[in-house]
Coordinates of C-alpha atoms and ligand atoms in Angstrom, one line a residue:
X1050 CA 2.0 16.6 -22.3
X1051 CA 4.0 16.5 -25.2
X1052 CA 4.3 13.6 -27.6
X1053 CA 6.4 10.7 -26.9
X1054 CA 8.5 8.4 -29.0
X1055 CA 8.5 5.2 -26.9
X1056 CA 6.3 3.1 -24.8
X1057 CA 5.8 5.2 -21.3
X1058 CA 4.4 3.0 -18.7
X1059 CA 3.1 3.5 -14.8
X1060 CA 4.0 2.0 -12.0
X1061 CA 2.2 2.1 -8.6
X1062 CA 2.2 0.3 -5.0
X1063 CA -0.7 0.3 -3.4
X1064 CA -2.3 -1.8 0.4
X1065 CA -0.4 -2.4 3.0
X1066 CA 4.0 -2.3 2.4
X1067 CA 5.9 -5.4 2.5
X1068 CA 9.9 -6.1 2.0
X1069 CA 10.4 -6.4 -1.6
X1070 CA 8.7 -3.6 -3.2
X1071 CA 11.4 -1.5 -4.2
X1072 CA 13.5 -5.0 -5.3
X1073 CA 10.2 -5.3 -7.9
X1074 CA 10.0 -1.2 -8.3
X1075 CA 14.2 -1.3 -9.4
X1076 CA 13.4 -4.6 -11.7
X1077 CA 10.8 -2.8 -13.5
X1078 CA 12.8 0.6 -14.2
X1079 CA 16.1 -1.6 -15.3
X1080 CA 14.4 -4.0 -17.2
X1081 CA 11.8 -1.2 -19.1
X1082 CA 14.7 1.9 -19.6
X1083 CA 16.4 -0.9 -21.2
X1084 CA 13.7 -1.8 -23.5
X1085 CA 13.9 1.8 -24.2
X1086 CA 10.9 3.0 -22.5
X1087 CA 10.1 5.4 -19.8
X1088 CA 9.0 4.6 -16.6
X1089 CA 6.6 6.6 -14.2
X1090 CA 6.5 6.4 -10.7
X1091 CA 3.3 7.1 -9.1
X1092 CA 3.2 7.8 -5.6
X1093 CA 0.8 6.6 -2.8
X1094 CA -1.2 4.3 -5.1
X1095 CA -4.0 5.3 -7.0
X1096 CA -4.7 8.0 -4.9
X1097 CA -1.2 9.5 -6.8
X1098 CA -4.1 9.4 -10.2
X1099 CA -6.3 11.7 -8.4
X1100 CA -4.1 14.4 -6.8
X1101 CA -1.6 17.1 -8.8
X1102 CA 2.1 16.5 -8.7
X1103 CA 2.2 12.9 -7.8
X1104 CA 3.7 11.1 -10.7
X1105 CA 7.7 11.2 -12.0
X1106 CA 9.9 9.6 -14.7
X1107 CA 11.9 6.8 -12.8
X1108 CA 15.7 6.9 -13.5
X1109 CA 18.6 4.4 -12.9
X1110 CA 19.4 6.6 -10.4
X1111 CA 16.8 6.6 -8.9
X1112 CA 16.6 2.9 -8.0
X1113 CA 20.1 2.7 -7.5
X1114 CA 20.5 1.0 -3.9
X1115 CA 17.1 0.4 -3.1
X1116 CA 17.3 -3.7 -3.8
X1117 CA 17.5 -4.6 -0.1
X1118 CA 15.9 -1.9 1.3
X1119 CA 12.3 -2.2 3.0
X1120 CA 9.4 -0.1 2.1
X1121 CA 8.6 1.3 -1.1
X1122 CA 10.2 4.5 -2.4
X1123 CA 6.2 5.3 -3.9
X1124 CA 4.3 5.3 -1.0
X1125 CA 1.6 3.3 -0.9
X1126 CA -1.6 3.4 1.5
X1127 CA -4.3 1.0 2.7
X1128 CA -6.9 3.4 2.0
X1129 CA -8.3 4.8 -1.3
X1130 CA -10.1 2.8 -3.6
X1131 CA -11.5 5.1 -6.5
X1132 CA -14.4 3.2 -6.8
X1133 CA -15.6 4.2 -3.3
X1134 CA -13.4 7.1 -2.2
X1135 CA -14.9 8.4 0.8
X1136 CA -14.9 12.4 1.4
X1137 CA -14.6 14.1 4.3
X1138 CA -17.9 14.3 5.5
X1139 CA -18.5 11.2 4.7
X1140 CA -19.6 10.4 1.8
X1141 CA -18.8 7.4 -1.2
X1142 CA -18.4 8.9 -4.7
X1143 CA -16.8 6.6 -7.4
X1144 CA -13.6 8.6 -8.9
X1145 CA -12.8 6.1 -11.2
X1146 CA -13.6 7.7 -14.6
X1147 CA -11.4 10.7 -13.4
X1148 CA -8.5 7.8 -13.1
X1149 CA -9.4 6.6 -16.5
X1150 CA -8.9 10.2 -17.9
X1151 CA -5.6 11.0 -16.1
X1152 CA -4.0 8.0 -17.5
X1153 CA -5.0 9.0 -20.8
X1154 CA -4.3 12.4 -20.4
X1155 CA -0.9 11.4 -19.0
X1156 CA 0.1 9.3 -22.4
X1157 CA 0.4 6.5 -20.5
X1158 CA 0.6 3.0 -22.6
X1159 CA 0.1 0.7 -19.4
X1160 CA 0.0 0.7 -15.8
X1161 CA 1.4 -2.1 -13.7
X1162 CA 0.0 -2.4 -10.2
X1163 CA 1.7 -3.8 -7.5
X1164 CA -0.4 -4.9 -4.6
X1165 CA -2.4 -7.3 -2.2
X1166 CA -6.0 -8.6 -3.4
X1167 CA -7.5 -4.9 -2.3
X1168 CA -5.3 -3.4 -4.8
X1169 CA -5.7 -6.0 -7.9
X1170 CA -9.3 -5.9 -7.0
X1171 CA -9.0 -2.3 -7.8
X1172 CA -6.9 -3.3 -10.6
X1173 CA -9.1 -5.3 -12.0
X1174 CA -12.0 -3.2 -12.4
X1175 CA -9.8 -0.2 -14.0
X1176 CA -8.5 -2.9 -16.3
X1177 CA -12.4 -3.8 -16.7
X1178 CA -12.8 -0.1 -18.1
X1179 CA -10.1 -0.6 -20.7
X1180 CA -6.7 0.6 -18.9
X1181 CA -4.2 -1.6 -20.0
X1182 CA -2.7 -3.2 -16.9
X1183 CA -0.6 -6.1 -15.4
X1184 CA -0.5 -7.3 -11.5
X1185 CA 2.5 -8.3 -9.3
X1186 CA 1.4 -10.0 -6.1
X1187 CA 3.0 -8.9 -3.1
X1188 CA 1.4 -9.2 0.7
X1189 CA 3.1 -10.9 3.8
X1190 CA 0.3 -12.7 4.0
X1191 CA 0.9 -15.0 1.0
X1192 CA -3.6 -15.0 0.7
X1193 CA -3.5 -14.7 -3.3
X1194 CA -4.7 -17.3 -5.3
X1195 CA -2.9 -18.1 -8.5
X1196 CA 0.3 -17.6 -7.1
X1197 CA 2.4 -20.3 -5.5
X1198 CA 3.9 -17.3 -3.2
X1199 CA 3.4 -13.2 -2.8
X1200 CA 6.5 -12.1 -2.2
X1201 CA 7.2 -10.4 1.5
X1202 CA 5.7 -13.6 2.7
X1203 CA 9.0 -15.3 3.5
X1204 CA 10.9 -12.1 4.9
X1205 CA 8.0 -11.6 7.5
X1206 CA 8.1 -15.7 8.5
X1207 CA 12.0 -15.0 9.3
X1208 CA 11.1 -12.2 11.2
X1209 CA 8.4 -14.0 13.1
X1210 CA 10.9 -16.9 13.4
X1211 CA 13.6 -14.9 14.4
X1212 CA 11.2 -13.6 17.3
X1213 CA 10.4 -17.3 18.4
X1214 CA 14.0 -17.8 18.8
X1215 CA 14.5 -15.1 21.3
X1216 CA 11.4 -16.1 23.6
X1217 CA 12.5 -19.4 23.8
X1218 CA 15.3 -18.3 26.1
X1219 CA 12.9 -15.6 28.1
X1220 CA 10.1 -18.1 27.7
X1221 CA 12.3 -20.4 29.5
X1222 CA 14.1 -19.1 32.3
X1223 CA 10.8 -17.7 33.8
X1224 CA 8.6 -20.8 33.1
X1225 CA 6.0 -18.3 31.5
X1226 CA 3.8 -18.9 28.7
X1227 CA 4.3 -16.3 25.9
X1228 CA 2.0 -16.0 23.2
X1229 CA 2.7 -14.2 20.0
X1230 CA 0.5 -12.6 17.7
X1231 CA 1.3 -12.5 14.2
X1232 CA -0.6 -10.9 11.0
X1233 CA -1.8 -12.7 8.2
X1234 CA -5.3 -11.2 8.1
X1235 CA -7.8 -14.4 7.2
X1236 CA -4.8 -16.4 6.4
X1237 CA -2.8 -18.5 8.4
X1238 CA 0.4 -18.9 6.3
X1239 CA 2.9 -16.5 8.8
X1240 CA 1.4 -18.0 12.0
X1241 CA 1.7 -21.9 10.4
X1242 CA 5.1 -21.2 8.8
X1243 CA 6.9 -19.5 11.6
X1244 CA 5.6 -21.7 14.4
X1245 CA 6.7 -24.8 12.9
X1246 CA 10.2 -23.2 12.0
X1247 CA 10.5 -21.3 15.3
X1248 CA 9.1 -24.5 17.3
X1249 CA 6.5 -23.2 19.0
X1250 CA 3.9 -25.6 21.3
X1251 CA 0.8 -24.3 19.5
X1252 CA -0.2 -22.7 16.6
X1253 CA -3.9 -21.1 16.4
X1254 CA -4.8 -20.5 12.8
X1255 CA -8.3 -19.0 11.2
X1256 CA -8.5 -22.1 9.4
X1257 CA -9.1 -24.3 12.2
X1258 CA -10.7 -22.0 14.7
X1259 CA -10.0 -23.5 18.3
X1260 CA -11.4 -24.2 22.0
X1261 CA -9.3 -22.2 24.7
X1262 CA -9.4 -26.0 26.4
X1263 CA -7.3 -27.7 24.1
X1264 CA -5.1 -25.1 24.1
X1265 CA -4.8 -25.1 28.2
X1266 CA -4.8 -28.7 28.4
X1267 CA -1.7 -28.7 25.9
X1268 CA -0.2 -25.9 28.2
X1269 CA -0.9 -28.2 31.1
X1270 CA 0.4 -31.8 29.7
X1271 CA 3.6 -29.4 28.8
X1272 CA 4.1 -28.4 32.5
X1273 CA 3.1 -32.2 33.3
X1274 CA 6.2 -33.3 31.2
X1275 CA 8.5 -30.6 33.0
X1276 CA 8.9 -28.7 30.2
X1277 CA 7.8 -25.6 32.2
X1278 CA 7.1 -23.3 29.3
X1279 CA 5.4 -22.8 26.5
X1280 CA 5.3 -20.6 23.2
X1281 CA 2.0 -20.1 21.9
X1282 CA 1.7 -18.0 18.3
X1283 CA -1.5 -17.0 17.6
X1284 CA -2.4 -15.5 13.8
X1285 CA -4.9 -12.6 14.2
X1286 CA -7.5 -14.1 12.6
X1287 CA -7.7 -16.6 14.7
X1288 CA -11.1 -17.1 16.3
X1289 CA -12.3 -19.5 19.0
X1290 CA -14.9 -22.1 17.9
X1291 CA -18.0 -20.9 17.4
X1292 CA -16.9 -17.3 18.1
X1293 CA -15.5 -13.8 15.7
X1294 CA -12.4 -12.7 14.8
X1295 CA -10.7 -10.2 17.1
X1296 CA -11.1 -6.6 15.5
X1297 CA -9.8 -2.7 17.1
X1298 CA -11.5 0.3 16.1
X1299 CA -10.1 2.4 13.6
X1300 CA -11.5 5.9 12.5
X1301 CA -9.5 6.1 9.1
X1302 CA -11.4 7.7 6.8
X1303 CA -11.5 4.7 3.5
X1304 CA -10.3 2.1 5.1
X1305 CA -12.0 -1.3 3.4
X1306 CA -10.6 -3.9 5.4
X1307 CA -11.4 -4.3 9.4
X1308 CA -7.7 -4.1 11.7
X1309 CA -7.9 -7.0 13.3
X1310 CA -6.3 -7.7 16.7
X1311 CA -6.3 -8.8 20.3
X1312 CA -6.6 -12.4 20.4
X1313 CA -3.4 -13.1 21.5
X1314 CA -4.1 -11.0 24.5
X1315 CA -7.4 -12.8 25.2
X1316 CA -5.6 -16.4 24.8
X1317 CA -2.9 -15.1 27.1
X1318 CA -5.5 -14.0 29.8
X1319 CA -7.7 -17.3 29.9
X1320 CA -4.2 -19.6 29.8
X1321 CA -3.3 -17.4 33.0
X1322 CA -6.8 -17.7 34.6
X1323 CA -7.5 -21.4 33.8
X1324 CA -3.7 -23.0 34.7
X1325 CA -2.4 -20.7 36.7
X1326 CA 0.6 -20.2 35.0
X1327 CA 2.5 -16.9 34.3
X1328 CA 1.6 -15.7 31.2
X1329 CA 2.8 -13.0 28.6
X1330 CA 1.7 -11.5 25.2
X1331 CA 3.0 -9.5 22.4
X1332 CA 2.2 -8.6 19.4
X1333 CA 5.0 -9.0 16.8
X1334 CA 2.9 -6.0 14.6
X1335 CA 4.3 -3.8 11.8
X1336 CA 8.0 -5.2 12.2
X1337 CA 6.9 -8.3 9.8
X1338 CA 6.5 -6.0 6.9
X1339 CA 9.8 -3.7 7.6
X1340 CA 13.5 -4.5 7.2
X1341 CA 15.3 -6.2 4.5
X1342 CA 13.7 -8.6 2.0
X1343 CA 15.5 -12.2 2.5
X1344 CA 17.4 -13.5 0.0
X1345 CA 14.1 -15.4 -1.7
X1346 CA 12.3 -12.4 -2.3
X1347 CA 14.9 -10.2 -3.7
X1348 CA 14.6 -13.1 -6.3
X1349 CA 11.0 -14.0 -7.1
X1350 CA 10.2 -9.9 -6.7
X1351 CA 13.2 -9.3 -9.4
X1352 CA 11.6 -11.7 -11.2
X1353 CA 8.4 -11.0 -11.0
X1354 CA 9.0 -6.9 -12.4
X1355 CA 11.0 -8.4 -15.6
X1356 CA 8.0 -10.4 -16.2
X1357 CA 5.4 -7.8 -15.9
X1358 CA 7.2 -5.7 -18.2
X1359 CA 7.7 -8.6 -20.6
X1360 CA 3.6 -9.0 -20.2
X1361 CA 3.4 -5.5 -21.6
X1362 CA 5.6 -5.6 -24.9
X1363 CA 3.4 -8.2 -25.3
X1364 CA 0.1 -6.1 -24.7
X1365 CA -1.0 -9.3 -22.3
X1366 CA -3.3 -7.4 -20.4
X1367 CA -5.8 -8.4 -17.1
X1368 CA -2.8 -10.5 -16.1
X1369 CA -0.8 -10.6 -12.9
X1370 CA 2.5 -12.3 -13.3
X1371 CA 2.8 -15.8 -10.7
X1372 CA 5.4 -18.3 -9.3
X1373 CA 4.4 -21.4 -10.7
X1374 CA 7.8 -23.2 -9.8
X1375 CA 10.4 -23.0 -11.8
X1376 CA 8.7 -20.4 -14.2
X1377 CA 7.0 -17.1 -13.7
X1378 CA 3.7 -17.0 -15.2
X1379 CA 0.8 -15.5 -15.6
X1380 CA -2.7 -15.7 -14.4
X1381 CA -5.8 -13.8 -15.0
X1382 CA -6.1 -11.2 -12.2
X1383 CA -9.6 -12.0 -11.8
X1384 CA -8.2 -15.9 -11.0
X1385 CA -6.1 -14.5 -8.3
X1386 CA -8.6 -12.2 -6.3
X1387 CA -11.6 -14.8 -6.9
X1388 CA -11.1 -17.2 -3.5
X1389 CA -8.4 -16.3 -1.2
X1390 CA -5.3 -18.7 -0.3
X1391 CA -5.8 -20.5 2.4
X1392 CA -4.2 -22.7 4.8
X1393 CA -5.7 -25.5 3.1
X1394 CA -6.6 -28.3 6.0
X1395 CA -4.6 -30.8 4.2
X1396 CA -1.7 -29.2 4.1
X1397 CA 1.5 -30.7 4.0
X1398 CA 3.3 -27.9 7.0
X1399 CA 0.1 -28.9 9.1
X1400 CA 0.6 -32.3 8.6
X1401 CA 4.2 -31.8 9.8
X1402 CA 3.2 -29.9 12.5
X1403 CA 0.7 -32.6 13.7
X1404 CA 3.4 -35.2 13.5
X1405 CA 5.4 -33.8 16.2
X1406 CA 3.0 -32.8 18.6
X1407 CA 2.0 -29.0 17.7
X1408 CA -1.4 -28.3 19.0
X1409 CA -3.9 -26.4 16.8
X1410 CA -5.8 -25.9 19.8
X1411 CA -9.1 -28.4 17.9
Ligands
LIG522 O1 -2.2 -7.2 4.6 C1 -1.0 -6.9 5.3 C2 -1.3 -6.6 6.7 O2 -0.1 -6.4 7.3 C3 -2.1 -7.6 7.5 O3 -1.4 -8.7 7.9 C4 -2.7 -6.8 8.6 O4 -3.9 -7.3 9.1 C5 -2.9 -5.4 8.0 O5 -2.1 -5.4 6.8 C6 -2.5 -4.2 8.9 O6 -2.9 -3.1 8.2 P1 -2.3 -1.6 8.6 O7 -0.9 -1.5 8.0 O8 -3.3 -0.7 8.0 O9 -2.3 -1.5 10.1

């Protein structure tokens, strides 16, 4: 690769895709062409360090319109970590020196990730074997520390919200129990958030795990006070006291994390069996991370790509830039993927929630 003049950087987004990644992918081409550098994309994570034919100089044009468009126009995946890449017949080999080397062999100057807390744990360790890199946090389900917000967090609560709204109505002209399941992996923050905005009855969180009786004897005192429905939303990491998260096979080949899933069915079926009542279930799925990024993110995901470039001119490496309100700042990655955030029990929404009567099902 021939010689460059000015600073040429990566950029990658890699776990699961959330509203506001190409708002962060167009902050960092404007703000870093207009430092004077050059900026190259690299598709499908860091899987696009491994494979030919993967990685392109970003141009204004080529972020033109994409601010309030979903996805990301790099591909990302959930699989592919290249310190455990799995082959085909099923084997772990670590891949990361071959990383190391491509970026060098590339000319890159820095890489800045974008990604959840399997992607900056990744991050992490390639910054651990000297590749100069800065984190942007993004995951609907808000679970980084260091970070007052990840942004896609508050586009997937409106959507959740926005799905409350419309049971109510069903909800209520069939006197049915609905219960929604959200995502939010471990965390609770889209299940809390969205059923205190979308006024739901109860709220089951991993946080608090709960006893199917509380839950049917909130159903019940509802249909006691003639208010002969009820919207349940359910987080899928919820677990019932004593019990385990609700997990589906998956064959992916790579995959780190477990796909969780199917309690909301379950709470359905025992509300159904134990009252009597007619029940339903959904699962609100892969909308939450599609669609337009709300106003909010736009913003903080804007803001969050000006300050990862700024992070590099100033060779302020290991970091991943945060909201700390008003400022962005930065953290140490390693702060951020030490402890995941948590509903904390103290909580100020839960509090609120309490106060008018939301069960947590404890
Ligand atoms: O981390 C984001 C997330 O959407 C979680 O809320 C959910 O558990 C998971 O990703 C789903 O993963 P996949 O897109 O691989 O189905």
């Amino acid at each position: 690769m021939e010689r460059k003049k000015t600073k040429r950087i990566g950029l990658l987004t890699g776990g699961g895709d959330c509203p506001g990644l190409n708002a962060v992918i167009r902050s960092v081409v404007k703000s870093g062409l207009n430092l004077g550098w050059e900026v190259c994309g690299i598709r499908e994570g860091f899987e696009g360090l491994l494979k030919p034919g993967k990685i392109c100089p970003l141009r204004r044009k080529d972020v033109a319109g994409i601010l309030h468009v979903g996805g990301t126009i790099l591909g990302t995946t959930n699989r592919g970590n290249p310190f455990a890449q799995k082959t085909k017949d099923g084997r772990t080999v670590d891949l990361s020196d071959r990383v190391v080397k491509r970026f060098h062999s590339l000319g890159l100057d820095a890489l800045i990730v974008i990604g959840g807390d399997g992607t900056l744990s990744i991050a992490k360790k390639l910054s651990d074997k000297g590749i100069p890199l800065v984190g942007i946090p993004k995951t609907i389900d808000n679970d980084l520390s260091g970070t007052v917000i990840t942004f896609g967090f508050d586009t997937a609560v409106s959507t959740a919200t926005e799905a409350l709204d419309k049971l109510h109505s069903t909800a209520k002209s069939h006197q049915r129990v609905i219960v929604v399941e959200v995502m939010g992996r471990y965390a609770g923050w889209i299940a809390l958030n969205s059923g205190v905005s979308g006024g739901a009855d109860i709220i089951l969180i991993p946080e608090i795990p709960f006893k199917i009786e509380a839950v049917v004897e909130k159903v019940l005192e509802r249909y006691r006070r003639k208010r002969n429905f009820c919207i349940v939303v359910v987080a899928e990491g919820a677990k019932p006291l004593g019990g385990e998260m609700f997990t589906k096979e998956c064959k992916e080949t790579g995959r780190v994390e477990p796909l969780l899933g199917g309690v909301g069915q379950w709470v359905s079926e025992e509300i159904g069996r134990r009252t009597g009542k007619e029940t339903r279930s959904l699962v609100l799925g892969h909308l939450q991370r599609g669609g337009q990024p709300t106003t909010f993110d736009r913003l903080v995901a804007t803001r969050f790509g000006v300050a990862a470039v700024e992070l590099v001119a100033k060779k302020k490496f290991g970091q991943m830039v945060a909201l700390r309100p008003p400022n962005i700042e930065s953290v140490p990655i390693a702060v951020a993927i030490a402890k995941r955030n948590l509903v904390p029990l103290n909580s100020d929404v839960l509090k609120a929630a309490r106060a008018l009567g939301i069960s947590f099902g404890d």
